[in-house]
Amino acid sequence: MFEVALDSSSGIKVEVCRICEFVWFDAGETQTLQARPLPKPPVPLPQKMRETIALAKVQQLAEQARGSDFDSAPPDERWKSIAAFFGMPVEFDAPAQERRPVVTWFLAGLIVTASVHAFFHLQEAVQLFGLIPAQAFRLHGLTFVTSFFLHAGIIHLVGNMYFLLVFGDYVEKFLGPLRYSALIAIAAFVGDLLHIASAPNSTIPCIGASGGIAGVITFYALAFPQAKIGFLLRYFYYFRWIRLPAWFVFVLWIAFQIIGAYEQKVGISSVSSFAHLGGATAGVIAWFLTRKSASSAQP
């Protein structure tokens, strides 16, 4: 049994046996067949491009080996597991820094030094150097600065310094030392203003660097929205790591701050969530002003 196939390049009908797949040509048909040019060999990629592709494949395999975002392997660094055990978020797969975050380290050193020194006479230091909304401009407005460097205890201090050191390094790299310093200063000031506006007649001192650090956290989440933030879920002896994108963690954080602001307003909470929201507002504005370079600074 034969079937006829039509060669599109020459218009010749070719008879093919369906059983043995043998091909027949009539007399003179082979002379009219046109040879097709061989395909050109592929152009070899440059060495640097091949290395980039190979590295991307290795990173993809490593990411797959870590499991899904909701059932992930622990981070490589042991200190991150310890921090997560105490409820702190950690960065997953953060690359090594090309430049040391000098401003972040220096600022953290100043805050720790001032806070620890004030711990020995904390009540007097808070009353003298804390920000009091009803007396916001006492000491010629100096308390806007001094309150930033004081903390109410070890847990308050360690928590703020952890967030500053973990998230501040990439923001400092993104903005540079001067703009990074300006972000923290402006975020702290806006946070203080919103705190004062929330309770202008309050005589309770407000201390802590969380307003400025809120600006850093917000900028980090907006500039690096796909960065993975890990949490360790604990239930008795049950442990599970999950990884969430930074933008999603930021949305959750903002939701908690809004709830905290309501509790602060009705007198349930002593944490100044209004200061956090004010600092976050400054972080959003800073990101809008610098977002054009975001694509070149992903961690």
Coordinates of N, CA, C and O in Angstrom, one line a residue, residues 1-5 14-18:
M1 N 0.9 -1.2 0.0 CA 0.0 0.0 0.0 C 0.9 1.2 0.0 O 1.9 1.3 0.7
F2 N 0.6 2.2 -0.9 CA 1.4 3.4 -1.0 C 0.6 4.6 -0.6 O -0.6 4.6 -0.7
E3 N 1.3 5.6 -0.3 CA 0.7 6.9 -0.1 C 1.6 7.9 -0.8 O 2.8 7.7 -0.9
V4 N 1.0 9.0 -1.1 CA 1.7 10.1 -1.9 C 2.0 11.3 -1.0 O 1.0 11.8 -0.4
A5 N 3.2 11.7 -0.9 CA 3.6 12.9 -0.1 C 4.1 13.9 -1.1 O 4.8 13.6 -2.1
V14 N 6.0 12.3 -4.1 CA 6.9 11.2 -3.7 C 6.0 10.0 -3.2 O 5.1 10.2 -2.4
E15 N 6.2 8.8 -3.8 CA 5.5 7.6 -3.4 C 6.2 6.9 -2.3 O 7.4 6.6 -2.4
V16 N 5.5 6.6 -1.2 CA 6.1 6.0 0.0 C 5.3 4.8 0.4 O 4.1 4.8 0.4
C17 N 6.0 3.7 0.6 CA 5.4 2.5 1.0 C 5.1 2.6 2.5 O 6.0 2.8 3.3
R18 N 3.8 2.3 2.9 CA 3.5 2.4 4.3 C 4.0 1.3 5.1 O 4.2 1.4 6.3

